[in-house]
Short mmCIF file of C-alpha atoms and ligand atoms in Angstrom, two decimals:
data_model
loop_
_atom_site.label_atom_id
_atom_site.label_comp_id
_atom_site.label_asym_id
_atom_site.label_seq_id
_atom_site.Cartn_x
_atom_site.Cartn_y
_atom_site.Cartn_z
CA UNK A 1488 0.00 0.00 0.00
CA UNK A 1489 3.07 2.11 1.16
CA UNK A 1490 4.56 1.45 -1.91
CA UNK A 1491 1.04 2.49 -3.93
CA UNK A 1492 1.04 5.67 -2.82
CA UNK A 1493 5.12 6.51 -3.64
CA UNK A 1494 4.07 5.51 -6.82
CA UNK A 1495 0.94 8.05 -7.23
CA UNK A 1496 3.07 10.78 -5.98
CA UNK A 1497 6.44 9.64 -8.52
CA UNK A 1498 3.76 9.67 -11.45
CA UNK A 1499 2.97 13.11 -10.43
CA UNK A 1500 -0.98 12.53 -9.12
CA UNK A 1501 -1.80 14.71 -5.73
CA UNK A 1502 -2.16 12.65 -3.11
CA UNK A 1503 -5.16 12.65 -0.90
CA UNK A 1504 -6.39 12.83 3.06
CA UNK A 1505 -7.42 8.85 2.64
CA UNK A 1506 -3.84 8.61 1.01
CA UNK A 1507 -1.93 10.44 4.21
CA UNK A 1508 -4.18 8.52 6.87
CA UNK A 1509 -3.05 5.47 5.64
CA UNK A 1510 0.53 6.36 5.72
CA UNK A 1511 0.20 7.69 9.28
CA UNK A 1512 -1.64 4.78 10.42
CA UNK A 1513 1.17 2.82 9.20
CA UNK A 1514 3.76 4.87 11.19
CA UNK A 1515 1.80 4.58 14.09
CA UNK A 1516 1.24 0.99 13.87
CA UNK A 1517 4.84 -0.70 12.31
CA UNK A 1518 7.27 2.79 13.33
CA UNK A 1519 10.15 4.05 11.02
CA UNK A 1520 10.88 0.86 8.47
CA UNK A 1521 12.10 1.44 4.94
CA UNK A 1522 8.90 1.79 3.47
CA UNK A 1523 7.80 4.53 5.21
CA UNK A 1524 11.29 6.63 4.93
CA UNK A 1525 11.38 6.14 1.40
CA UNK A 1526 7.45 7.62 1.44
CA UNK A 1527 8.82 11.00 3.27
CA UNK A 1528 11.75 10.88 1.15
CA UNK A 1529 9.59 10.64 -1.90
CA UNK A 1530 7.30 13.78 -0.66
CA UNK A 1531 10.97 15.40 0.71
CA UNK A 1532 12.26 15.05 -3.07
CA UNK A 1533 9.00 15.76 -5.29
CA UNK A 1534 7.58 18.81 -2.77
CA UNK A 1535 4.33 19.00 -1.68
CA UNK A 1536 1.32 21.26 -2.61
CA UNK A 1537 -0.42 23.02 -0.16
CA UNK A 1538 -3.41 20.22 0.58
CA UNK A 1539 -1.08 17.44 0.68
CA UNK A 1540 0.61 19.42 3.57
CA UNK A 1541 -3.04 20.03 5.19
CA UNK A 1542 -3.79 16.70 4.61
CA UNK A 1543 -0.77 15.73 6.00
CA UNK A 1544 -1.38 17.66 9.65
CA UNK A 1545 -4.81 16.59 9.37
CA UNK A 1546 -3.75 13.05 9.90
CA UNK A 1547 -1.00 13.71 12.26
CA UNK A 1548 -3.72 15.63 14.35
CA UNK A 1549 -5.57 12.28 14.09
CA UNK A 1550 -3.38 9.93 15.31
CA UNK A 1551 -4.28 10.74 18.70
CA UNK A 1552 -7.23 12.45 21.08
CA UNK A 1553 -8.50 16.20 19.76
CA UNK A 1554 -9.72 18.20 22.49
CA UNK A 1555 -12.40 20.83 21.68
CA UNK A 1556 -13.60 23.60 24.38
CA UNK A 1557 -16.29 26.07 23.53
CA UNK A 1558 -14.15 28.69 24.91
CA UNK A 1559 -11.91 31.00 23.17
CA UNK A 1560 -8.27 28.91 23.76
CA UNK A 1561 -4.78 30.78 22.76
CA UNK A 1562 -2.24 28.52 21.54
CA UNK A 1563 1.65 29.68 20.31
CA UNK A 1564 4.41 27.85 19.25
CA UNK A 1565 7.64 28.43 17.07
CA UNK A 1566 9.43 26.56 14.44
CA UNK A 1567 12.75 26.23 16.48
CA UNK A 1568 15.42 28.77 16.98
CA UNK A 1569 18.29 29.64 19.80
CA UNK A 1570 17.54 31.16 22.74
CA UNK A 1571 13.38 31.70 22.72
CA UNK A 1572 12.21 31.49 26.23
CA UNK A 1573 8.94 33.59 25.60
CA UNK A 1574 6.63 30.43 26.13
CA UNK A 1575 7.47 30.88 29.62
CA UNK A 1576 6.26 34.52 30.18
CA UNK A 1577 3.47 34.49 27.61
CA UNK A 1578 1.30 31.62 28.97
CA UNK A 1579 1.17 33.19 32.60
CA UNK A 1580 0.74 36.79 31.44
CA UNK A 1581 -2.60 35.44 29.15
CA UNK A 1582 -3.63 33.53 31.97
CA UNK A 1583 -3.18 35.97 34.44
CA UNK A 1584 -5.12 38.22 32.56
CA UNK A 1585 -8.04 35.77 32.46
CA UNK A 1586 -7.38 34.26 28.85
CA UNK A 1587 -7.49 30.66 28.01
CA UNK A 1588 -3.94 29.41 26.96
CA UNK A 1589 -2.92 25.36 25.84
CA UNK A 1590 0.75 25.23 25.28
CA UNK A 1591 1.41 21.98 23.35
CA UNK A 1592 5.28 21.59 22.96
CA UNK A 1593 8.04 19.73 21.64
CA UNK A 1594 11.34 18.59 22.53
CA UNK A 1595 14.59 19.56 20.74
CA UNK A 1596 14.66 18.99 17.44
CA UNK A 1597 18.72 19.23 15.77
CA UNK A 1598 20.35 21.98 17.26
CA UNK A 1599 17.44 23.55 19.50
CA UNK A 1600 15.78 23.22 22.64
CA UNK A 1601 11.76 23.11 22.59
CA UNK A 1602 9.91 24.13 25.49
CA UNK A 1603 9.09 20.38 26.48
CA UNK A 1604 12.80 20.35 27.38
CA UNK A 1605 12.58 23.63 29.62
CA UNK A 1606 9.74 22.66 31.25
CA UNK A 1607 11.46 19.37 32.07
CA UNK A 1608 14.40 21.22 33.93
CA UNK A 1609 11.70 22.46 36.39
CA UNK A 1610 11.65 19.61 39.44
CA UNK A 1611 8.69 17.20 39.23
CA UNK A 1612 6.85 19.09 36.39
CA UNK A 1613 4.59 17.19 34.72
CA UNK A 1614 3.24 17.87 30.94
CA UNK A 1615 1.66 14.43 30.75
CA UNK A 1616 -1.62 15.05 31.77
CA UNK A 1617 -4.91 13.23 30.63
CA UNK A 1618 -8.26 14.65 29.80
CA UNK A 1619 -9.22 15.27 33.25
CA UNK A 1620 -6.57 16.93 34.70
CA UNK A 1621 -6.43 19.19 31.40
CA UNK A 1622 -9.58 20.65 32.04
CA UNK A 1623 -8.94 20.78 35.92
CA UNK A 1624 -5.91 22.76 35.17
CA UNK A 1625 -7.61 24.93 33.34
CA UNK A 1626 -10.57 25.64 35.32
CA UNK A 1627 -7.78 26.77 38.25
CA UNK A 1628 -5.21 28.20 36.05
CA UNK A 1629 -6.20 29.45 32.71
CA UNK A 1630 -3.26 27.57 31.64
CA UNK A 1631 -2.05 23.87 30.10
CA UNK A 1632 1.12 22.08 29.06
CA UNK A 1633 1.15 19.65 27.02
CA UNK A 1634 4.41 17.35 26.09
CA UNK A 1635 4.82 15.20 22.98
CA UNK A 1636 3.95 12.16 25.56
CA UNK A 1637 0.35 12.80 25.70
CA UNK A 1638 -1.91 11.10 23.84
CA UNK A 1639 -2.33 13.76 21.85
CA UNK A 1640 -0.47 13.70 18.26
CA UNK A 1641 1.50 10.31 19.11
CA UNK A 1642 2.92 10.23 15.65
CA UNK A 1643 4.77 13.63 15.61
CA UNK A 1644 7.43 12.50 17.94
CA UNK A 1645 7.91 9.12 15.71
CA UNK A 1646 7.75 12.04 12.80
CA UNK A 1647 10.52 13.77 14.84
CA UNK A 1648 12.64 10.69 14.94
CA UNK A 1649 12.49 9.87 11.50
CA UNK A 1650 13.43 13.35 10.17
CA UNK A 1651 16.15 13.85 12.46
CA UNK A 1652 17.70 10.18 11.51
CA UNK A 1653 17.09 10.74 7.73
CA UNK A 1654 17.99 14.31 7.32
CA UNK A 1655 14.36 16.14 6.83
CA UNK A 1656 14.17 17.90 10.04
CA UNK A 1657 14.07 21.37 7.68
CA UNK A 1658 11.42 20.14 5.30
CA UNK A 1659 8.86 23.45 5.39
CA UNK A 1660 5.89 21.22 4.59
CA UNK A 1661 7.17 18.82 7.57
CA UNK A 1662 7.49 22.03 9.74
CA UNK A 1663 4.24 22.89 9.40
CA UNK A 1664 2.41 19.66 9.06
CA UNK A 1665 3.76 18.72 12.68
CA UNK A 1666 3.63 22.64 14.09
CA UNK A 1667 -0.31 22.89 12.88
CA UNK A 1668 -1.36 19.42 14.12
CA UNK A 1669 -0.05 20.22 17.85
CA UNK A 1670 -2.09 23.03 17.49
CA UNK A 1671 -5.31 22.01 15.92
CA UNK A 1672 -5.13 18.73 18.67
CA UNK A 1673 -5.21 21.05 21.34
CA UNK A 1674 -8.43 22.55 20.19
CA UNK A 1675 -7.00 25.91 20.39
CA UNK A 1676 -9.22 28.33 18.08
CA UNK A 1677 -6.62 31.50 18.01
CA UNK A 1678 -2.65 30.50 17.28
CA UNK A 1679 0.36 32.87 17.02
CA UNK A 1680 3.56 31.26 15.18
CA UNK A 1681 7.16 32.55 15.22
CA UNK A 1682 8.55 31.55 12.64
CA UNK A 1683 12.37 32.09 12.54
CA UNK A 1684 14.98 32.42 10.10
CA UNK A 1685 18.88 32.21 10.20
CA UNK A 1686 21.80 29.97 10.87
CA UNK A 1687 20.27 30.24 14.80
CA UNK A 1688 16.81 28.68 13.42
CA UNK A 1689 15.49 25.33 11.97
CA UNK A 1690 14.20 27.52 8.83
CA UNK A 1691 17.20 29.21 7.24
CA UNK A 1692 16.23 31.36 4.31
CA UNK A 1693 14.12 34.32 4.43
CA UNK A 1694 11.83 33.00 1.42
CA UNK A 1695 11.56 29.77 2.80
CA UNK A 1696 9.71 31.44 6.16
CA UNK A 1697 7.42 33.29 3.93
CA UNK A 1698 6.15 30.42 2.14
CA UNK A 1699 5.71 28.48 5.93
CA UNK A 1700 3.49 31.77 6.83
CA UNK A 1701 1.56 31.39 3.68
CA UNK A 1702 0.97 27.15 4.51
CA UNK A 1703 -0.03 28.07 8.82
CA UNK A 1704 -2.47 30.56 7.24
CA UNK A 1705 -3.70 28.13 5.07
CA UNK A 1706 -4.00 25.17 6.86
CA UNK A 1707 -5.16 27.07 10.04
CA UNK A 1708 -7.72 29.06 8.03
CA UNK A 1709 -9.17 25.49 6.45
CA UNK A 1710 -9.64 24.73 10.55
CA UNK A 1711 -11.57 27.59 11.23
CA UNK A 1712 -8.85 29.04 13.52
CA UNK A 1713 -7.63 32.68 13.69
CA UNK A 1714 -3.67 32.90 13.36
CA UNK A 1715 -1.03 35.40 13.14
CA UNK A 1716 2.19 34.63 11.98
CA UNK A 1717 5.30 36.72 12.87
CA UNK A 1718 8.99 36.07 10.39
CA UNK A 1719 11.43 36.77 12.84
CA UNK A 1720 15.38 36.50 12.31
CA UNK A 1721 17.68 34.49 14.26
CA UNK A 1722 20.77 37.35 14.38
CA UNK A 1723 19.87 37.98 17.99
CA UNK A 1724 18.58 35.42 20.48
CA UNK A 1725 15.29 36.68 22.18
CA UNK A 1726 16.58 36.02 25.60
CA UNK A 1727 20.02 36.48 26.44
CA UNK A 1728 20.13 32.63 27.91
CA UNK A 1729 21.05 29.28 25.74
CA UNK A 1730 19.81 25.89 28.06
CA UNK A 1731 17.02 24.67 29.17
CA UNK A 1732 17.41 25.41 33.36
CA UNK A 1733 19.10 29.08 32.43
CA UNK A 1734 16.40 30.00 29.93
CA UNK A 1735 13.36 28.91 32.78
CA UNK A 1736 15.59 31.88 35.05
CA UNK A 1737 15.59 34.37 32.00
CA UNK A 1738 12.24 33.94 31.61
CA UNK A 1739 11.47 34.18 35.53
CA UNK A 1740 13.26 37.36 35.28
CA UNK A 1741 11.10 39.10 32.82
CA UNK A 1742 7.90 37.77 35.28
CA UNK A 1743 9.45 39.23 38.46
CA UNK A 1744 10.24 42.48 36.62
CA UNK A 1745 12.80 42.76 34.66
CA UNK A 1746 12.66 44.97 31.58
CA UNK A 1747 14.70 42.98 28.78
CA UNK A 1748 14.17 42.74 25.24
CA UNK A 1749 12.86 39.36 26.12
CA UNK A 1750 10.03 41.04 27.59
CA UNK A 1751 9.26 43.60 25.06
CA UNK A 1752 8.94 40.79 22.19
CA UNK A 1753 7.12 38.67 24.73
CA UNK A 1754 4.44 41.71 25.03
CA UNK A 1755 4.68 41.79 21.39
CA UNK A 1756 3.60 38.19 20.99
CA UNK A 1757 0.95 38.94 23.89
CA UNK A 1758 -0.39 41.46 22.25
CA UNK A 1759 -1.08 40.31 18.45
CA UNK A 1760 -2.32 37.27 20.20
CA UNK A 1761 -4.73 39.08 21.74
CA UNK A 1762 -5.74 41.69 18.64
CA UNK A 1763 -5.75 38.88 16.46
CA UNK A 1764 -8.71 37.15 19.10
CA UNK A 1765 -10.47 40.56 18.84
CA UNK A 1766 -9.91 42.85 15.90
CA UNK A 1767 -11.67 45.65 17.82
CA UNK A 1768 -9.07 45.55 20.57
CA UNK A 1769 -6.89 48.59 20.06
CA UNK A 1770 -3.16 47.98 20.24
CA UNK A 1771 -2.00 50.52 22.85
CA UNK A 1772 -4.86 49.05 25.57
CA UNK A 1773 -3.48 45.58 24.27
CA UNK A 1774 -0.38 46.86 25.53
CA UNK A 1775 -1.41 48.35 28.93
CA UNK A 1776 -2.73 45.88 29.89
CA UNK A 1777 0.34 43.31 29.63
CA UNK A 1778 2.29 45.70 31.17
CA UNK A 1779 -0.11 45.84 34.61
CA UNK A 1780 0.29 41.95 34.55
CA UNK A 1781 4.16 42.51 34.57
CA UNK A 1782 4.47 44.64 36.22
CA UNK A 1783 1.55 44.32 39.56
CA UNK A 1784 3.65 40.55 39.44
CA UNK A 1785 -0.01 39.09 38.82
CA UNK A 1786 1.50 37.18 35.74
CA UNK A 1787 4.57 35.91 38.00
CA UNK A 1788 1.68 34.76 40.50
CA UNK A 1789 0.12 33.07 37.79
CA UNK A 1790 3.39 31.05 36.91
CA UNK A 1791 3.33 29.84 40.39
CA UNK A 1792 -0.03 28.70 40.15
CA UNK A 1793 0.33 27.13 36.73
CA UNK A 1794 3.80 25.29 37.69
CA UNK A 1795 2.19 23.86 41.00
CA UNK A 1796 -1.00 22.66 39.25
CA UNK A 1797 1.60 20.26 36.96
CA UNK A 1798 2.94 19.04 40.12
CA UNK A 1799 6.47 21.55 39.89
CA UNK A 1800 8.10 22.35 42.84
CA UNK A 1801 7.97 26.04 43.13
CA UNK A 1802 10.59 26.55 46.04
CA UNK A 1803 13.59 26.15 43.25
CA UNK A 1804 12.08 29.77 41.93
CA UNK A 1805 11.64 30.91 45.42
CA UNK A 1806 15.07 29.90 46.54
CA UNK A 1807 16.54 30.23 42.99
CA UNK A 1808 17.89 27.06 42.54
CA UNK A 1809 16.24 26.18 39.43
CA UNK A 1810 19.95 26.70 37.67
CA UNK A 1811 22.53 25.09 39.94
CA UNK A 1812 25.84 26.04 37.89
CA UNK A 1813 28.99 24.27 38.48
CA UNK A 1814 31.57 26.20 37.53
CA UNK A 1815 31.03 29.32 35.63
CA UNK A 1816 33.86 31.36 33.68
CA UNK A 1817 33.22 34.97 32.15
CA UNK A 1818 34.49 35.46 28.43
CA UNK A 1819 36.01 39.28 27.72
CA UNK A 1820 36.01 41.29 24.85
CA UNK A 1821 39.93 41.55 24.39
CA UNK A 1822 39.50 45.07 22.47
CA UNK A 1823 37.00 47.77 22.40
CA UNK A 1824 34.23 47.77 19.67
CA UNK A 1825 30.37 47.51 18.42
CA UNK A 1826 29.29 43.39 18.95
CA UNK A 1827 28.64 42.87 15.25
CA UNK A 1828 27.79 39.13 15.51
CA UNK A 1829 26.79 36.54 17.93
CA UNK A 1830 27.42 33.14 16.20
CA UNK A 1831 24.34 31.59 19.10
CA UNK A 1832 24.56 28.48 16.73
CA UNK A 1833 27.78 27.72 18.15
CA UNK A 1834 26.81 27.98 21.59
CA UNK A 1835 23.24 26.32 21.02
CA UNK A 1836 25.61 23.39 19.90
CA UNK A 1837 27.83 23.32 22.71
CA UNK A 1838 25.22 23.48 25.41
CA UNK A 1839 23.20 20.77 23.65
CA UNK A 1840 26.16 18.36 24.07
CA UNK A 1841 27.30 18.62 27.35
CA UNK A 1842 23.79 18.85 28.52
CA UNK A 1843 23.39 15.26 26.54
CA UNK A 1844 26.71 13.86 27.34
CA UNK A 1845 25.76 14.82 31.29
CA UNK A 1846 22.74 14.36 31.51
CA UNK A 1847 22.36 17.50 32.99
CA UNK A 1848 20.02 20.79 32.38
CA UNK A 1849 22.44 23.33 34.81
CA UNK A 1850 25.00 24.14 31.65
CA UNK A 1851 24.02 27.08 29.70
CA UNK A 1852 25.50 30.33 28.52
CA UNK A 1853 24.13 33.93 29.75
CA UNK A 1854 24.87 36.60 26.79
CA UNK A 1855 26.08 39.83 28.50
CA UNK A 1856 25.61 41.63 25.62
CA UNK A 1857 23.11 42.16 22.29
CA UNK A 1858 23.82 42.78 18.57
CA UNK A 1859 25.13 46.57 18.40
CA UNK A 1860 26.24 47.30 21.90
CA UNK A 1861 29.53 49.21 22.54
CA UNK A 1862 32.01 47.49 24.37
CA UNK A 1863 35.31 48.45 26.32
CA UNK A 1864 38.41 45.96 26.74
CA UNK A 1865 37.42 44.08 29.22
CA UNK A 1866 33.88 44.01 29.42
CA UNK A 1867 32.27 40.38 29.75
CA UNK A 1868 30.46 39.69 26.90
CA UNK A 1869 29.09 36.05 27.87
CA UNK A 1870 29.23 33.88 30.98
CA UNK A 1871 29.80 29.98 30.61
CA UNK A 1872 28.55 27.25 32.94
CA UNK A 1873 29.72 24.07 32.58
CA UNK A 1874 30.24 20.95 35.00
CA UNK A 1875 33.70 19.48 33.80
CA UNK A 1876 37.11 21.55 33.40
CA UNK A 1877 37.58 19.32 30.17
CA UNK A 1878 34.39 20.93 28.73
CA UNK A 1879 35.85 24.23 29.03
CA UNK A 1880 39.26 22.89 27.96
CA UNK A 1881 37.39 21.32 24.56
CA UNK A 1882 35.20 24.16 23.79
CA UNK A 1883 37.30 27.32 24.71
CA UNK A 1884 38.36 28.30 21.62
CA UNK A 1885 35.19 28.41 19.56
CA UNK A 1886 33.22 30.23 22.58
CA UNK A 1887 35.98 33.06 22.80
CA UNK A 1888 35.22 33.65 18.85
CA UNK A 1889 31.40 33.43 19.36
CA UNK A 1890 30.87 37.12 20.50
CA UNK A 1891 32.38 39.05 17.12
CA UNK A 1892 33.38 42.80 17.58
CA UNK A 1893 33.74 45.57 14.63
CA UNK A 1894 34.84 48.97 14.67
CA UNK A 1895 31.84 50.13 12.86
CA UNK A 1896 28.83 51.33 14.35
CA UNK A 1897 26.34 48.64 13.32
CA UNK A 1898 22.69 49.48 12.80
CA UNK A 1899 20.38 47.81 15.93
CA UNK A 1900 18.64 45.27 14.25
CA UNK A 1901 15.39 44.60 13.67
CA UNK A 1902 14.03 41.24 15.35
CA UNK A 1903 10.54 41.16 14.06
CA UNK A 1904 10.54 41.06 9.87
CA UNK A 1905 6.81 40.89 9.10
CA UNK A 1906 3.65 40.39 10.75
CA UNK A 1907 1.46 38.43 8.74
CA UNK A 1908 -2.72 38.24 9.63
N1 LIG B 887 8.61 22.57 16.15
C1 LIG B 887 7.76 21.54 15.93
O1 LIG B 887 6.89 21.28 16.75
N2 LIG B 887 7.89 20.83 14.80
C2 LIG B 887 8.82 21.11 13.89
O2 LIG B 887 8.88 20.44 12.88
C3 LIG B 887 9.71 22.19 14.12
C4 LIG B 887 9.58 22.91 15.27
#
């Protein structure tokens, strides 16, 4: 049957929904054999038109439970960069401001983290929660997460495994098949997705983003769901952390206070969530009013709240031990000059193997500094935390060239590319 439908698609006919339900069901039922890679290679090699990727997430959405609410439920999610902690300060905010919010994530996929995997570095946290405890947890706390172990979208993480073993983990269609069925399972009805581009992000090219904007709105629009897409580039992190513990205290930060360019793009997400659930809202209240959550620490509350409905063990924000460095060294900028390039890449790639080879979440890197900033001999420009001296010994080198520095004045960049409705 397998073998039928590689041989529709290689004689050029467009596949259909029956055509990708069968293929899933096979996934589901016999896992990654030959048969099945050589399917997604064929669709990897001969492209995919915009049904056949609807299609697609349609089944993936169907190989496990679909919640539906009648309730107005927010939902965000982005196709995989550096350094993107916002999950963690946009769920509470919503919810602290009495919206619905359903956070279904992912784990890493290649070089980045997903928020399954920060979520995981907070003690005891659950995301595995069935049907019951879904709707309890959002009766008390506005909010939900959801990991890839749920019974909802079962096939995405065998999805996951086969395009990271077979080299299709930056397939566009694949992006968005798997980001849209998280969110259609979750029954959320309004969806914001960052979509990144750069050497820091799963999507690379510029073009390539704008064509995953154009397949979200399509497929989300066939689903009767309200979305707003954002093409955002990868030159500078949106925190200033890389690891999963050390990006939960970045975040934290920006809920206890803080005023970082993590939290202005974390408003910004807020905010077009929110106008895109209500085109009458105007902008500036939009605005106000995530900045009273912020800042009255109602949203921080809500975190708390959220956290200990999953069963997390709050003290380790209280006490700050959520991050439990070993060893930490500061890099310095050995002469004075405008950073002109962060290579976060590198670092994403560093932290991701010691944190694997350890089996650890407290290694990470804190960025001292942002694209543009003037700095003196001297200054620190990031701060490494590691657990071995040989891990500083093998990786020395590349981090001191991570942080690049130019004598001319570079132009502040501009995170946010396009806004797409
Ligand atoms: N995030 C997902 O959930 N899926 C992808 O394919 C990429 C990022």
């Amino acid at each position: 049957m397998i073998l039928d439908l590689i041989e529709k698609k290689i004689d050029g006919k467009a596949l259909t929904q029956s055509d990708f339900d069968i293929a899933i069901d096979y996934l589901m039922k016999r896992g990654i054999d030959n048969l099945i890679v050589k399917f997604f290679y064929t669709l990897n090699d001969l492209g995919m038109s915009k049904d056949e990727v609807l299609f697609l997430a349609n089944s993936i959405r169907d190989s496990g439970r679909v919640l539906h609410f009648e309730e107005t439920i927010f939902e965000k999610h982005s196709t995989g960069g550096v350094g993107d902690p916002s999950s963690l300060v946009i769920v509470p905010l919503l919810a602290s401001l009495g919206y619905k919010i359903i956070k279904t994530t992912g784990r890493s996929l290649s070089f980045t983290n997903g928020s399954a995997d920060r979520f995981k570095s907070i003690p005891n946290f659950s995301a595995r929660l069935d049907y019951i405890d879904i709707n309890n947890a959002l009766n008390k706390t506005n909010a939900c997460i959801l990991s890839h172990n749920n019974d909802m979208c079962p096939v995405d993480k065998i999805l996951y495994d086969l395009r990271e073993r077979y080299g299709m983990v930056e397939n566009i269609n694949f992006i968005a098949s798997s980001i849209s069925a998280k969110k259609m399972s979750s029954g959320a009805n309004v969806v914001l997705i960052d979509i990144k581009y750069g050497t820091a992000g799963i999507v690379k090219k510029y073009k390539d983003a704008k064509r995953l904007a154009k397949l979200f709105k399509y497929i989300f629009s066939k689903n009767n769901i309200k979305s707003v897409c954002l093409i955002t580039n990868t030159l500078q992190t949106l925190g200033s952390t890389i690891g999963n513990a050390v990006e939960v205290v970045d975040a934290l930060n920006v809920l206890q206070g803080q005023h970082s360019f993590l939290r202005k793009i974390a408003n910004k997400y807020a905010v077009e969530l929110l106008c895109c659930a209500d085109n009458h809202l105007n902008k500036s209240d939009a605005y106000d009013m995530v900045n009273v959550a912020l800042d009255s620490g109602s949203a921080y509350k809500q975190f708390l709240k959220i956290i200990d409905c999953q069963g997390g063990d709050c003290e380790c924000f209280k006490n700050a031990t959520i991050f439990k460095p070993y060893h930490s060294v500061n890099f310095i900028a050995v002469k004075q000059g405008y950073v002109g390039c962060i290579n976060s890449y590198a670092m994403a790639e560093i932290v991701r193997c010691l944190c694997a080879n350890n089996h650890d979440d407290n290694i990470g890197i804190v960025l001292r500094v942002k694209l543009g900033d003037f700095v003196q001999a001297g200054d620190v420009v990031l701060s490494f935390y590691y657990k071995e001296p040989k891990d500083l010994e093998e990786y020395k080198d590349i981090l001191e060239n991570t942080v690049r520095l130019t004598d001319l004045k570079t132009k502040k960049i501009r995170v946010v590319k396009k806004v797409i409705k």
